[in-house]
Tab-separated table of C-alpha atoms in Angstrom:
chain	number	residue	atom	x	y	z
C	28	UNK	CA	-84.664	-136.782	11.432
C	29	UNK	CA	-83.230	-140.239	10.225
C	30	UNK	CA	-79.757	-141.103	11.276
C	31	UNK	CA	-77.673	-141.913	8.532
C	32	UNK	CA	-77.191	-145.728	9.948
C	33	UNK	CA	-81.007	-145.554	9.506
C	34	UNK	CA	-81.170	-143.992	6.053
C	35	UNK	CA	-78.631	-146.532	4.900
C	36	UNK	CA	-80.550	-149.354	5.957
C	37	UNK	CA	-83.543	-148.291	4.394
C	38	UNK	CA	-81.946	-147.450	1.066
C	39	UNK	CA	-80.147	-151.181	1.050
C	40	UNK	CA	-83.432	-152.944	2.032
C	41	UNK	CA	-85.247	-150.841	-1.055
C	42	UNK	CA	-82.647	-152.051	-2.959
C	43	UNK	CA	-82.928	-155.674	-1.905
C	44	UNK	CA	-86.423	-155.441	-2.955
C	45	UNK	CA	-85.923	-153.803	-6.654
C	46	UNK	CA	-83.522	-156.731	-7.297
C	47	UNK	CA	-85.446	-159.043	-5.871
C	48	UNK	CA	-88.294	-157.553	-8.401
C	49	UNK	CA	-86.582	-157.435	-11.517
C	50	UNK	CA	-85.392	-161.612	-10.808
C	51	UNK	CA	-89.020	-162.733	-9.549
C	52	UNK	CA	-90.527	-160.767	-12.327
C	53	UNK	CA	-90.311	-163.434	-15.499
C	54	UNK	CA	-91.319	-166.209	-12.868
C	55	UNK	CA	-94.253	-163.709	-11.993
C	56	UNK	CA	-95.327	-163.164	-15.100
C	57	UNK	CA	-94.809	-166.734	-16.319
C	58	UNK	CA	-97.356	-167.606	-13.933
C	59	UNK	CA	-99.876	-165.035	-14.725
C	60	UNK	CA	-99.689	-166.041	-18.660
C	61	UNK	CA	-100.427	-169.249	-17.863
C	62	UNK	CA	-104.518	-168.300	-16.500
C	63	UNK	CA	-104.775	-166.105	-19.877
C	64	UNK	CA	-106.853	-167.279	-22.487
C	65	UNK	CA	-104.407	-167.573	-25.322
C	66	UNK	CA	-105.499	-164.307	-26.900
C	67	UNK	CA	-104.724	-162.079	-24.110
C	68	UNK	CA	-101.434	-164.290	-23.743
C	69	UNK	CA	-100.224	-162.970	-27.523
C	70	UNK	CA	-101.516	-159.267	-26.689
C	71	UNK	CA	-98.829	-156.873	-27.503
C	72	UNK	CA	-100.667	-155.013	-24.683
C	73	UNK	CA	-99.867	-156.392	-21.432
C	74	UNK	CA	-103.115	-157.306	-19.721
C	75	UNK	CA	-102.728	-157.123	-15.715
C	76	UNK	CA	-106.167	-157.553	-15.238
C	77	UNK	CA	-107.434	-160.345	-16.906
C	78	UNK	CA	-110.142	-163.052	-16.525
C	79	UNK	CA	-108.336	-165.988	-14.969
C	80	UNK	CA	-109.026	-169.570	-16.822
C	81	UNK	CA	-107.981	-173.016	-16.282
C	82	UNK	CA	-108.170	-173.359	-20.080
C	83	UNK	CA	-104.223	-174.123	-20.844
C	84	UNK	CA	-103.499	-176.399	-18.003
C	85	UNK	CA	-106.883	-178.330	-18.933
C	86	UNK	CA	-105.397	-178.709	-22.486
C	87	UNK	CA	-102.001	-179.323	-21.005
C	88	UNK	CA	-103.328	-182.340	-19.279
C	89	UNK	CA	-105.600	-183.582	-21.819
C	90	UNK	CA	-102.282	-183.484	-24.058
C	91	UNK	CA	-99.880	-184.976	-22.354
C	92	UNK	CA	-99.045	-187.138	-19.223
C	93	UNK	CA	-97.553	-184.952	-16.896
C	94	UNK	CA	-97.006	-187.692	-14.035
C	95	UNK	CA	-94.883	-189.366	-16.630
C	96	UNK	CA	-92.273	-187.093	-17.108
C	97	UNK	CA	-92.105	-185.829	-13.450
C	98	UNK	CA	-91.982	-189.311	-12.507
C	99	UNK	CA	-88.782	-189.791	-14.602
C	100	UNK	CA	-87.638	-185.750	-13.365
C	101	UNK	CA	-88.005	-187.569	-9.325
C	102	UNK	CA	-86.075	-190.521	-10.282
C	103	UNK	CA	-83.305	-188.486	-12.579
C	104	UNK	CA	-82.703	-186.008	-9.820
C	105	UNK	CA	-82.891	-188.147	-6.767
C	106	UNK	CA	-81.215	-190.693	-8.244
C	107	UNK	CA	-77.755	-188.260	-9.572
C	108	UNK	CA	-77.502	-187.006	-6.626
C	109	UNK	CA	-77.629	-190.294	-4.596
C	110	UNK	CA	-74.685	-191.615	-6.944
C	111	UNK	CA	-72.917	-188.065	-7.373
C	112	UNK	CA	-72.711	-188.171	-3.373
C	113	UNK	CA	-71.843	-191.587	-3.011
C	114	UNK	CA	-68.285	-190.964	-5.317
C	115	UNK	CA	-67.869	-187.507	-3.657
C	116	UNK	CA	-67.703	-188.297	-0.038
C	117	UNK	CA	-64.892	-190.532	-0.003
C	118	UNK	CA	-62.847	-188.051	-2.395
C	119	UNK	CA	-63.665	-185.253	-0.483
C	120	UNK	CA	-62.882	-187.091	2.813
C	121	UNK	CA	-59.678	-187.423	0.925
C	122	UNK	CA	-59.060	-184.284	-0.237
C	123	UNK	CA	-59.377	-182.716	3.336
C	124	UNK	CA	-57.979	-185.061	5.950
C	125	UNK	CA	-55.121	-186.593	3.937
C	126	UNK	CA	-54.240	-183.855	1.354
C	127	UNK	CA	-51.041	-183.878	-1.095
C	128	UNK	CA	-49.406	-180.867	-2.864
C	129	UNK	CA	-51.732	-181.873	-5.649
C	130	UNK	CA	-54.639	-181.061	-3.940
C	131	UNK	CA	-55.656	-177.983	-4.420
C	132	UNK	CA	-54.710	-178.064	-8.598
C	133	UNK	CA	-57.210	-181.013	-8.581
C	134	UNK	CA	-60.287	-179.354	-6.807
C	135	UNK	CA	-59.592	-176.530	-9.460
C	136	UNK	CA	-59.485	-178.743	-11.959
C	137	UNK	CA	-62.383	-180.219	-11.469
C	138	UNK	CA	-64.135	-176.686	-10.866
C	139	UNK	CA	-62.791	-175.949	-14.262
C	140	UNK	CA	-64.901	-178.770	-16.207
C	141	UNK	CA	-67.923	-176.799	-15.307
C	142	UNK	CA	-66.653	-174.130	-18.232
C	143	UNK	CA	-66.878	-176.288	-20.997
C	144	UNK	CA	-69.338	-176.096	-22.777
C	145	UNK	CA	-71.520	-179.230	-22.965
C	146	UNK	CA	-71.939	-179.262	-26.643
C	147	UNK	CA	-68.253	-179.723	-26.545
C	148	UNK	CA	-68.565	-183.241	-25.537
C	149	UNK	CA	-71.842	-183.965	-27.294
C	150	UNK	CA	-70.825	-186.039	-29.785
C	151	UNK	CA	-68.364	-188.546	-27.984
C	152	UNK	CA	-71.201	-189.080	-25.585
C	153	UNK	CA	-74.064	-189.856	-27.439
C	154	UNK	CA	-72.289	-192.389	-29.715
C	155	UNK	CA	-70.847	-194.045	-26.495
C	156	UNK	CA	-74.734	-194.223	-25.152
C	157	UNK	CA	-76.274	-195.565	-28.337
C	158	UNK	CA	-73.529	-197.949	-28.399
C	159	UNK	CA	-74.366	-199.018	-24.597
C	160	UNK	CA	-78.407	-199.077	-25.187
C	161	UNK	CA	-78.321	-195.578	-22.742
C	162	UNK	CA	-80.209	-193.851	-25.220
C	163	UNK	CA	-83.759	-192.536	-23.833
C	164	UNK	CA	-83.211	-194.440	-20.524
C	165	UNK	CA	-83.581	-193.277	-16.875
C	166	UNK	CA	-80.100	-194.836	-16.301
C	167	UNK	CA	-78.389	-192.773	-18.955
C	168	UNK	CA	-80.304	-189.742	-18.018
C	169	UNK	CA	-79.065	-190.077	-14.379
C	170	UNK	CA	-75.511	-190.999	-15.043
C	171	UNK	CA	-74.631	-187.792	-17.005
C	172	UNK	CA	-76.730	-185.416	-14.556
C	173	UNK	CA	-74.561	-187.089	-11.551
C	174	UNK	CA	-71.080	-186.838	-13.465
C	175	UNK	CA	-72.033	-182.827	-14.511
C	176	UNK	CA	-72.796	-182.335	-10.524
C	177	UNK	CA	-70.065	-184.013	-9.164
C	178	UNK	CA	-67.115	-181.509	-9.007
C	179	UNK	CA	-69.670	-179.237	-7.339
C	180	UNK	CA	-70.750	-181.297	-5.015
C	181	UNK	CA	-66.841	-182.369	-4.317
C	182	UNK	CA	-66.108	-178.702	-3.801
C	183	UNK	CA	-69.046	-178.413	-1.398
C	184	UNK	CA	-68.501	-181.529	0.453
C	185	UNK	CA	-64.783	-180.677	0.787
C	186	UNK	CA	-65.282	-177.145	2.465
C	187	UNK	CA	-68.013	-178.860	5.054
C	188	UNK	CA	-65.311	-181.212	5.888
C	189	UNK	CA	-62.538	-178.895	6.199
C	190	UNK	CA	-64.479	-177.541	9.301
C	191	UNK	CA	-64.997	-181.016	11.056
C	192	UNK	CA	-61.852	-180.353	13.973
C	193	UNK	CA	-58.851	-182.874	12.678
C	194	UNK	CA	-58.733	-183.473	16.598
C	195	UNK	CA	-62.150	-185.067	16.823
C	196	UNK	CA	-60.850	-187.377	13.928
C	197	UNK	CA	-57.683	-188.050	15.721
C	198	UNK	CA	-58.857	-189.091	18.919
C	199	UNK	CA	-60.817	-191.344	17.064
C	200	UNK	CA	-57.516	-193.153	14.779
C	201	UNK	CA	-56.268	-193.207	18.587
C	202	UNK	CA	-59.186	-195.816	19.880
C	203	UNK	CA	-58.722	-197.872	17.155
C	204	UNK	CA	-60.993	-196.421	14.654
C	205	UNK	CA	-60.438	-197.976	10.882
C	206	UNK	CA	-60.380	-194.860	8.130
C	207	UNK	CA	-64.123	-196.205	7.143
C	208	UNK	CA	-65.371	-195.865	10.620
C	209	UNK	CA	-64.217	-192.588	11.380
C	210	UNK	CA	-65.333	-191.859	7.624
C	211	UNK	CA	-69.267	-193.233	8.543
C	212	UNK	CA	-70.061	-193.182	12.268
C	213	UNK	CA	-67.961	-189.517	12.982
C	214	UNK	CA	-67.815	-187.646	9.957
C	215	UNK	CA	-70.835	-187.979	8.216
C	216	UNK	CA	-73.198	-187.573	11.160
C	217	UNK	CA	-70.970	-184.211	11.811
C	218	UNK	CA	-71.158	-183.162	8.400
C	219	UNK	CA	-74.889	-183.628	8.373
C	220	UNK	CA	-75.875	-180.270	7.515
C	221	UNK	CA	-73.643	-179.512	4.842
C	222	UNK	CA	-74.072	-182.978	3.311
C	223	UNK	CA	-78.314	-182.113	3.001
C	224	UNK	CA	-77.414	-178.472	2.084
C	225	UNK	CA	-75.139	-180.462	-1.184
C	226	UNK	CA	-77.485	-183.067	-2.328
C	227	UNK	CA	-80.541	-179.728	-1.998
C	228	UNK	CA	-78.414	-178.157	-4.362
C	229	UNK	CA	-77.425	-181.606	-6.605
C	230	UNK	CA	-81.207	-182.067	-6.693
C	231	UNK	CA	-82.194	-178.419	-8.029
C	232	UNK	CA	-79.257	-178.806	-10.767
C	233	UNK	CA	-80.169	-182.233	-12.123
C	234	UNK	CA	-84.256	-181.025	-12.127
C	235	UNK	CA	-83.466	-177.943	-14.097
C	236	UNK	CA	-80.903	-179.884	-16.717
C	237	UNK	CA	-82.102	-179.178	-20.541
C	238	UNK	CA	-79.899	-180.087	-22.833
C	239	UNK	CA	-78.770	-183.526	-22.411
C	240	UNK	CA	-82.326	-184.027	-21.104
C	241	UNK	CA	-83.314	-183.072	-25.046
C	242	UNK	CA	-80.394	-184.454	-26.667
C	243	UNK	CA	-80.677	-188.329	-24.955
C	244	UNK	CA	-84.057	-188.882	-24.054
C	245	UNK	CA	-87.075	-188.876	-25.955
C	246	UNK	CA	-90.500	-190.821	-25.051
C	247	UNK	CA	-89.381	-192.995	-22.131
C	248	UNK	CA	-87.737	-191.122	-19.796
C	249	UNK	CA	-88.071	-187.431	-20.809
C	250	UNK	CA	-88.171	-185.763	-17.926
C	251	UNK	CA	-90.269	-182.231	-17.310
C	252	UNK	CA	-87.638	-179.812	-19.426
C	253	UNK	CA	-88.344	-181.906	-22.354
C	254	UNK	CA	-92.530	-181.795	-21.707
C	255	UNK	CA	-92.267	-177.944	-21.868
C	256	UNK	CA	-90.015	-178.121	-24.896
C	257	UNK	CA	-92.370	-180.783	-26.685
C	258	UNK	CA	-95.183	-177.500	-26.377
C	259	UNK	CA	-93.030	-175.470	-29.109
C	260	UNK	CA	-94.747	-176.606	-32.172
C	261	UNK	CA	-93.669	-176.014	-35.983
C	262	UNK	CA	-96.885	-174.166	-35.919
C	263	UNK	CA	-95.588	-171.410	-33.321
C	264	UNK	CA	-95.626	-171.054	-29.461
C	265	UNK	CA	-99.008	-171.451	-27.800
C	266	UNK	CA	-97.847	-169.222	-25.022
C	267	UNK	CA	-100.409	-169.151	-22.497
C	268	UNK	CA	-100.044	-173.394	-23.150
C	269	UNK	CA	-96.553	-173.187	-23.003
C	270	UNK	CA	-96.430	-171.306	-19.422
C	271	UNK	CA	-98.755	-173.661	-18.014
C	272	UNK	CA	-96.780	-176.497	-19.207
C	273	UNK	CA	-94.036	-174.375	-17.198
C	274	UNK	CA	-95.913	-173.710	-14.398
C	275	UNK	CA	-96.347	-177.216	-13.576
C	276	UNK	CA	-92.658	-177.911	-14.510
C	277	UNK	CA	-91.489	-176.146	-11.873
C	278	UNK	CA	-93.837	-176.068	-9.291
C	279	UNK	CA	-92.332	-179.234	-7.020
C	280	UNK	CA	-88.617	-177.657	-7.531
C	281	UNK	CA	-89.846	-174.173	-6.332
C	282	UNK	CA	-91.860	-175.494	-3.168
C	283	UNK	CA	-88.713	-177.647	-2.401
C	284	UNK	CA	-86.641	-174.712	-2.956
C	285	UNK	CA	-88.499	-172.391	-0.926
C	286	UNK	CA	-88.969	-175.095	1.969
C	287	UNK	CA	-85.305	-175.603	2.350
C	288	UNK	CA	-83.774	-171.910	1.456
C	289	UNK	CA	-82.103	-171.787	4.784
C	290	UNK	CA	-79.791	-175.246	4.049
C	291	UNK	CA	-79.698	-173.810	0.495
C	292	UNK	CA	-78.242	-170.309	1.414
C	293	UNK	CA	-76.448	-171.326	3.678
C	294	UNK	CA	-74.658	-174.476	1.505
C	295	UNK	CA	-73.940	-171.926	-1.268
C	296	UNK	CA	-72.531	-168.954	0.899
C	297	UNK	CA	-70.328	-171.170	2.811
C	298	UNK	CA	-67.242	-171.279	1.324
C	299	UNK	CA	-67.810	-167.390	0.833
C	300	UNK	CA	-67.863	-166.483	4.446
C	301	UNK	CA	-65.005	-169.272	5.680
């Protein structure tokens, strides 16, 4: 006979798993369309068992040069999050050491900009970028992924801060320690973890950007969101095509993803559990 400790812990983990199911299943089944031949991929019958075939990725390469656009998706996200975390750790060094009554409506203000709709701003910004040359350049690409991320990264940045001890930080001021000092060779190295947890996350947002990566790029620096939107054709969806074009889309993100879930987890529960 099962204790009820026991039965409860058995009927949360078989719950874990359904959920887990049901959000793994598109991915799943993304992945399985994408070794159909094209005519089991339009079946209105499901096919689980299938003949797997190299056919769409084959076509997918002949088509189009992947390395080109996840060159420019390696440079866009890397590159974001290097400049979204460059502004962010001085204001959130700011925001938790030396704080004002202010404070706090600011970090929620900036939280808030994250509700607006981007097609809200779409039209100031793309005359502003074909009036600065931005238009279908890597630059322009990585400016507006790092200004979307940066109240987010702020907001992270500022909790893992808040739990550096203000003592350490004192003791330092007291041995003569100028505010960039205690900033670069104290903080930072003790804010380590929650710094790579951030930039993880900054990385995985700026990768999986669509719209502005549709609206402002086209040839040149189009990064892998707009190679699987340049497989819908006026001539329908090629699905079996169009999930291998996927596939490979987000293949680096979900290794990277899966390599670092730990920092990830533990960078988005953390303000959760404080």
């Amino acid at each position: 006979m099962l204790s009820k400790k026991l039965r409860w812990k058995l009927l949360m983990t078989a719950l874990g798993w359904a959920v887990a199911l049901v959000i793994a299943f598109p991915v799943c089944w993304l992945v399985l369309t994408s070794f159909k031949s094209e005519t089991e991929a339009i079946s209105r019958i499901p096919h689980l068992f299938f003949h797997a075939t190299l056919e769409s990725y084959i076509v997918v390469q002949e088509r189009t040069t992947y390395f080109h656009f996840a060159w420019n998706s390696v440079v866009v996200a890397i590159g974001s999050t290097i400049l979204a975390l460059a502004a962010a750790i001085p204001c959130s060094y700011a925001m938790a050491f030396m704080p004002t009554k202010r404070t706090r409506d600011t970090l929620l203000w900036m939280l808030s900009t994250k509700m607006m709709p981007s097609v809200g701003v779409l039209v100031p910004i793309y005359l502003i970028y074909r009036e600065t040359d931005l238009l279908d350049t890597r630059t322009g690409l990585l400016l507006i992924n790092a200004l979307l991320n940066l109240p987010i990264v702020v907001w992270m940045l500022y909790t893992f801060f808040k739990e550096v001890p203000r003592e350490v930080l004192e003791a330092a001021r007291m041995d003569g320690a100028s505010p960039l000092r205690e900033l670069y060779d104290l903080l930072l190295p003790l804010a380590m973890p929650g710094i790579v947890s951030t930039s993880l996350l900054a990385i995985i947002l700026a990768w999986n950007e669509a719209f502005w990566s549709l609206t402002l790029t086209a040839a040149k620096a189009a990064p892998l969101t707009a190679f699987i939107a340049s497989f819908s054709s006026p001539e329908g969806l090629f699905y079996s095509k169009l999930s291998a074009a996927s596939t490979m889309a987000i293949a680096p993100i979900v290794i990277l993803g899966w390599l670092s879930q730990k920092q990830l987890v533990r960078g988005l529960t953390f303000g959760a559990v404080k």
